[in-house]
Short mmCIF file of C-alpha atoms in Angstrom, two decimals:
data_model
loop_
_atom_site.label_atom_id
_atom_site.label_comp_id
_atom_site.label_asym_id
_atom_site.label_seq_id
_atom_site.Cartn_x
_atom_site.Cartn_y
_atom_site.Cartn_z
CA UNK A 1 0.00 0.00 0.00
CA UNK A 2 2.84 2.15 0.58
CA UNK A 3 4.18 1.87 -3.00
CA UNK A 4 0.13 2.36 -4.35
CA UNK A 5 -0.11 5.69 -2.82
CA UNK A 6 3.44 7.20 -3.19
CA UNK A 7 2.40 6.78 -7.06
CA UNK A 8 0.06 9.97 -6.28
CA UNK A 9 1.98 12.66 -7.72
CA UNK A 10 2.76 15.40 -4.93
CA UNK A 11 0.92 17.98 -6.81
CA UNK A 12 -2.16 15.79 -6.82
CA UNK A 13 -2.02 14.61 -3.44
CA UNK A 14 -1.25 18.43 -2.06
CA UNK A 15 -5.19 19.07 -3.39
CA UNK A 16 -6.79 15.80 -2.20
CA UNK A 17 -5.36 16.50 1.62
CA UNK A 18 -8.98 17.30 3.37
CA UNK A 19 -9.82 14.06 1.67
CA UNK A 20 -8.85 10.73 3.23
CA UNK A 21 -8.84 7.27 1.49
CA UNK A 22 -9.13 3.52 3.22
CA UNK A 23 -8.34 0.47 2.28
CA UNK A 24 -11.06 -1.85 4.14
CA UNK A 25 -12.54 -5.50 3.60
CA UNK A 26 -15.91 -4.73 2.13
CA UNK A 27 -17.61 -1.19 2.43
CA UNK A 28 -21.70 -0.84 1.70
CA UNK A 29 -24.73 0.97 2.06
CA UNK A 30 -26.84 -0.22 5.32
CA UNK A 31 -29.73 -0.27 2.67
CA UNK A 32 -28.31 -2.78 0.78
CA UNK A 33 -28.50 -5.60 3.63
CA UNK A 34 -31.06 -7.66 3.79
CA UNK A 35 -30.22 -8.97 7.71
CA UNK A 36 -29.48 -5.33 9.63
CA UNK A 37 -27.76 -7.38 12.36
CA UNK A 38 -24.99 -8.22 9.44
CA UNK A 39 -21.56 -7.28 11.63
CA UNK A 40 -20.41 -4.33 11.23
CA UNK A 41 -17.36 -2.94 12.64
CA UNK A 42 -17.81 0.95 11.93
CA UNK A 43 -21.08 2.77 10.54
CA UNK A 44 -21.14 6.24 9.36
CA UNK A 45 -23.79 8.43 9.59
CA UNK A 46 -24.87 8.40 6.16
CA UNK A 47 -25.74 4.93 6.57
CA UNK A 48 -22.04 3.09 4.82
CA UNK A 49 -21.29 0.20 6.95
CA UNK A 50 -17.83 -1.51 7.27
CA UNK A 51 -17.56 -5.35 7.71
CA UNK A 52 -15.14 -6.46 9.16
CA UNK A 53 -14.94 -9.97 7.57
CA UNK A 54 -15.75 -10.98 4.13
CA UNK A 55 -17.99 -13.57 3.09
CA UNK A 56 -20.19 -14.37 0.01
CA UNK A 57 -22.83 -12.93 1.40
CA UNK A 58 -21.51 -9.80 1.94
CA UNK A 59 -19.61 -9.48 -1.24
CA UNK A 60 -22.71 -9.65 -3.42
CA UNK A 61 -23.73 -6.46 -1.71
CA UNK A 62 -20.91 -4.45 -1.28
CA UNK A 63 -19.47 -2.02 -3.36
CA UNK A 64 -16.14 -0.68 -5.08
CA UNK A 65 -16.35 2.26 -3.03
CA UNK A 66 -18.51 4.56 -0.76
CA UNK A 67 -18.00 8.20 0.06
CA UNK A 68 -18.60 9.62 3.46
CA UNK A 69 -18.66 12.24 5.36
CA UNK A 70 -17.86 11.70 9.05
CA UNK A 71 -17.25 14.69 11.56
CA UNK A 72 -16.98 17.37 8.40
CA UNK A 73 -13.83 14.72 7.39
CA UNK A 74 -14.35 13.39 3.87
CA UNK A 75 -13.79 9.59 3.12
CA UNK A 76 -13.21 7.91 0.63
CA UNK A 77 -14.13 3.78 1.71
CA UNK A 78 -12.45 1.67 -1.04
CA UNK A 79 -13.30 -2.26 -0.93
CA UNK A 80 -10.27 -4.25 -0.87
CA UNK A 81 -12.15 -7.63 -0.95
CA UNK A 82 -13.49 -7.04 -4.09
CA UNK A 83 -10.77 -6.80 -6.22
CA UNK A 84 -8.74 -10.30 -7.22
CA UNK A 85 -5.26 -8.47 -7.42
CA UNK A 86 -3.15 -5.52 -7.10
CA UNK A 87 -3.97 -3.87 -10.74
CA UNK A 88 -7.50 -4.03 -10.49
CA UNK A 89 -7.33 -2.56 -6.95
CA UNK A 90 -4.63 0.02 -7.59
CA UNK A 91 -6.91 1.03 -10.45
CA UNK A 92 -9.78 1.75 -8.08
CA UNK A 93 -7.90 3.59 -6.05
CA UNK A 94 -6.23 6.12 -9.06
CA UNK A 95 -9.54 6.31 -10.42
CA UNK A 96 -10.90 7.80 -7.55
CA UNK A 97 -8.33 9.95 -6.46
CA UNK A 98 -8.41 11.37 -10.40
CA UNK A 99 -12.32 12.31 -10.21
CA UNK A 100 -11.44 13.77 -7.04
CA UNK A 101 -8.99 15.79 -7.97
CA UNK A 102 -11.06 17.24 -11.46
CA UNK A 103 -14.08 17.72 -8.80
CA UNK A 104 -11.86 19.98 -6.60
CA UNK A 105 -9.34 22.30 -9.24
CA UNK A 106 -10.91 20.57 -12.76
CA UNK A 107 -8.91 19.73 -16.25
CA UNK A 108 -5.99 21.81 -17.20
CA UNK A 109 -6.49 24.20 -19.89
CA UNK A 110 -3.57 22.46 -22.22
CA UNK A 111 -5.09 19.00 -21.69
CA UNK A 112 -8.03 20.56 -23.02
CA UNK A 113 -6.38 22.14 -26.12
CA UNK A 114 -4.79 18.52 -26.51
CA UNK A 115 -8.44 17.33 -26.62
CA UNK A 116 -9.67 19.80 -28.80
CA UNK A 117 -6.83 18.83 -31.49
CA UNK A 118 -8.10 14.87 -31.20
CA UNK A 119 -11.85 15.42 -31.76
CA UNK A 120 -10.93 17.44 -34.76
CA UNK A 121 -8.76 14.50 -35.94
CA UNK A 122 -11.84 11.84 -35.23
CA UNK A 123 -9.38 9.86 -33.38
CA UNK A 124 -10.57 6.34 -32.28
CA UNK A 125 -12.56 5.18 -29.05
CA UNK A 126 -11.92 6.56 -25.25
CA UNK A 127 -10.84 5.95 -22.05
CA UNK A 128 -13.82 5.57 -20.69
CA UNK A 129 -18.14 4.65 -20.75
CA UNK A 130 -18.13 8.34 -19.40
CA UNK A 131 -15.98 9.97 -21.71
CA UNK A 132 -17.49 7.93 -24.95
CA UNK A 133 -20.73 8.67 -24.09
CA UNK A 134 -19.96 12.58 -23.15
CA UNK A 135 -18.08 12.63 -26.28
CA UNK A 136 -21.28 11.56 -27.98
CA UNK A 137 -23.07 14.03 -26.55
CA UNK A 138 -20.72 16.85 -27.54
CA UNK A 139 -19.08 15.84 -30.67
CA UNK A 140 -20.93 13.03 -32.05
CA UNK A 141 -20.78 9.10 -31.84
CA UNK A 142 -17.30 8.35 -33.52
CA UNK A 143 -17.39 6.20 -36.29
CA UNK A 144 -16.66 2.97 -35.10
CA UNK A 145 -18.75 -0.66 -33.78
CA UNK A 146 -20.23 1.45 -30.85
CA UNK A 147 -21.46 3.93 -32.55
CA UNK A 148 -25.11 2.66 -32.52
CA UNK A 149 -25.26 1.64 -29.23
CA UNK A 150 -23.51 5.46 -27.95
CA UNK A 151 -26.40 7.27 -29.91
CA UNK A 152 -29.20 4.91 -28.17
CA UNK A 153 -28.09 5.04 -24.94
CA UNK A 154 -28.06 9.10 -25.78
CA UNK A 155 -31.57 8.53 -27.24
CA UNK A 156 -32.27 7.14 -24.23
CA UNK A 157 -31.78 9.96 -22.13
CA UNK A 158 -34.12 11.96 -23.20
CA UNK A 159 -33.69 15.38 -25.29
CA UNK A 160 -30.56 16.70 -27.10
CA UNK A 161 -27.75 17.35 -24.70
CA UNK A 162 -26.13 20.67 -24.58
CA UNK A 163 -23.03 20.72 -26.35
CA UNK A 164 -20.88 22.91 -24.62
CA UNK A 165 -21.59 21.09 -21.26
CA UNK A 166 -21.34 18.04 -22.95
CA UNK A 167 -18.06 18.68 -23.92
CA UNK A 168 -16.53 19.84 -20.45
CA UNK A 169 -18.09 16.54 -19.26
CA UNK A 170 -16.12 14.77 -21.54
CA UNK A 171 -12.81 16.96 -21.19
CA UNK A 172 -13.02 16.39 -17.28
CA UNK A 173 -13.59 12.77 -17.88
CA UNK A 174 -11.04 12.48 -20.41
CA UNK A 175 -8.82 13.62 -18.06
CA UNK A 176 -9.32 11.74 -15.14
CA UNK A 177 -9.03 8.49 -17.16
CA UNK A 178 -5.75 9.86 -18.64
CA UNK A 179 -4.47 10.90 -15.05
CA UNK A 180 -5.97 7.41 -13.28
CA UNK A 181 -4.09 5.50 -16.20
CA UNK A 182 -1.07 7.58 -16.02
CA UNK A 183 -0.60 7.10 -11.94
CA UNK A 184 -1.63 3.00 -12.71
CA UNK A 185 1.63 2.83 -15.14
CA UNK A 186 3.67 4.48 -12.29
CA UNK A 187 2.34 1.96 -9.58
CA UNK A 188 2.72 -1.33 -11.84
CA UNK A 189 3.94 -2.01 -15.80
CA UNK A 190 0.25 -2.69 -17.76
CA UNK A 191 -0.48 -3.67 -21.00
CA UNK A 192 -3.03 -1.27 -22.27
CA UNK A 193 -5.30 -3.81 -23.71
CA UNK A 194 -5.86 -5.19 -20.21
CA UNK A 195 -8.36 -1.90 -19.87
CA UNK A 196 -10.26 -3.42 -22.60
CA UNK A 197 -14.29 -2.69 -22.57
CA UNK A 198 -17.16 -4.29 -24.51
CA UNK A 199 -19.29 -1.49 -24.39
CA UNK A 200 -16.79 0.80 -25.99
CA UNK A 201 -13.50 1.13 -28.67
CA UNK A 202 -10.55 2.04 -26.53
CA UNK A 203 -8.67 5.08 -27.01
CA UNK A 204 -6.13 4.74 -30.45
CA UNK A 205 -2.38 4.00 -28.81
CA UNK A 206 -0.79 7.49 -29.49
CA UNK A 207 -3.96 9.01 -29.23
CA UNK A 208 -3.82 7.51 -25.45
CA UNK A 209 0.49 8.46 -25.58
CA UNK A 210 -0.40 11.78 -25.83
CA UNK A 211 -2.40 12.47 -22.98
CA UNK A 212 -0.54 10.51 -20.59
CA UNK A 213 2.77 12.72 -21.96
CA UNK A 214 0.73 15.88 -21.00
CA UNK A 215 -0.39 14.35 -17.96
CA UNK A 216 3.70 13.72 -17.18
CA UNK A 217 4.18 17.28 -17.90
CA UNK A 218 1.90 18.93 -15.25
CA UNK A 219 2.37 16.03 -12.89
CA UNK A 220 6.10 14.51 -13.19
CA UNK A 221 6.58 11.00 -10.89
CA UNK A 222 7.63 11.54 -7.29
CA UNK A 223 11.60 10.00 -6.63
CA UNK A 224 10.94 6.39 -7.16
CA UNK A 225 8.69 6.26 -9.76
CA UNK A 226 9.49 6.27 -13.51
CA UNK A 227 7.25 6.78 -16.54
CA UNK A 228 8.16 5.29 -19.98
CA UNK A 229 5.41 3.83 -22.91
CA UNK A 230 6.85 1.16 -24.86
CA UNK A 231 4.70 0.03 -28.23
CA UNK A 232 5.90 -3.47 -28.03
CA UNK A 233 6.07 -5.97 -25.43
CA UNK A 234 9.46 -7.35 -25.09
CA UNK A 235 9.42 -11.30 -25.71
#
């Protein structure tokens, strides 16, 4: 754990500090329980319950994470049960501390130009259900096997979106997917097809370089940590 969270850049942890993140078994809502004497070994007041052992039970309601608020202190309750190794739990964690950190000081104006430059080009896919569908919204369904599916699920929500919103939603999701990645690749060496979704074309390669190189510009790794991308897998 010590190595997951000294992968948060110092600039990005200096803005997250009135927020605190923990690593415990299984973390729910009290709603979600069918037997209310379920143990529990700490309960917040908005009703997220802690267990303090996992069991199959249990796991089928829990979730990845819960946010609290507990004597003005915000928490951030991350499920450690729930995930079968240290990628896909390291990724929860970056994930959250990325939307955290867009919710509190937003995207940077040059990752935005960067964005700008790629819808222009029609580049390929995204980083993210979020960003592909925001990026529907604003620009258009790519073309692509999703595009059918990304215009009826926008159907779906009722009347036209508005554009310019649209498209900060998708530049602050963009972002966080491009800063959650980027920490993930300081933590642990990934392959990026092992962020592969059904629901949506990932990102193009350099499309994906690019972003995590301007991520590495406004956030460089803390001593320790190195960032490289590499096109091909050594044998």
């Amino acid at each position: 754990l010590a190595r997951l969270t000294g992968a948060v850049p110092v600039l990005v942890a200096s803005s997250l500090i009135p927020v605190t993140y923990a690593f415990v078994p299984l973390a729910f809502s009290a709603a979600r329980l069918s037997n209310p004497d379920a143990p529990a070994d700490f309960a917040t007041p908005d009703g997220t319950l802690i267990a303090p052992v996992s069991t199959p039970a249990l796991l089928d309601r829990a979730t990845c994470h819960r946010n609290s608020t507990v004597n003005g202190a915000d928490l951030v309750f991350l499920s450690a049960e729930l995930h079968n190794d240290s990628f896909a739990l390291a990724f929860e964690f970056f994930i959250n501390v990325a939307h955290d950190y867009v919710d509190r000081v937003g995207a940077p104006a040059g990752f935005g130009t960067l964005l700008a430059e790629q819808m222009a080009a029609a580049v390929k896919g995204e980083t993210s259900l979020d960003a592909w569908e925001h990026r529907a919204d604003g620009y258009g369904a790519p073309a692509g096997a999703a595009e059918t599916s990304a215009r009826s699920r926008a159907a779906a929500r009722g009347p036209a979106p508005d554009t310019a919103k649209a498209r900060m939603a998708h530049g602050n999701s963009a972002f966080a997917d491009a800063l959650a990645i980027y920490m993930l690749s300081l933590y642990l060496d990934l392959d990026y097809a092992d962020l592969r979704e059904r629901e949506y074309p990932l990102l193009a390669p350099a499309a994906l370089a690019a972003r995590l190189r301007a991520v590495n510009t406004l956030f460089p790794p803390n001593e320790g940590y190195a960032f490289n991308i590499l096109y091909r897998r050594r044998p």
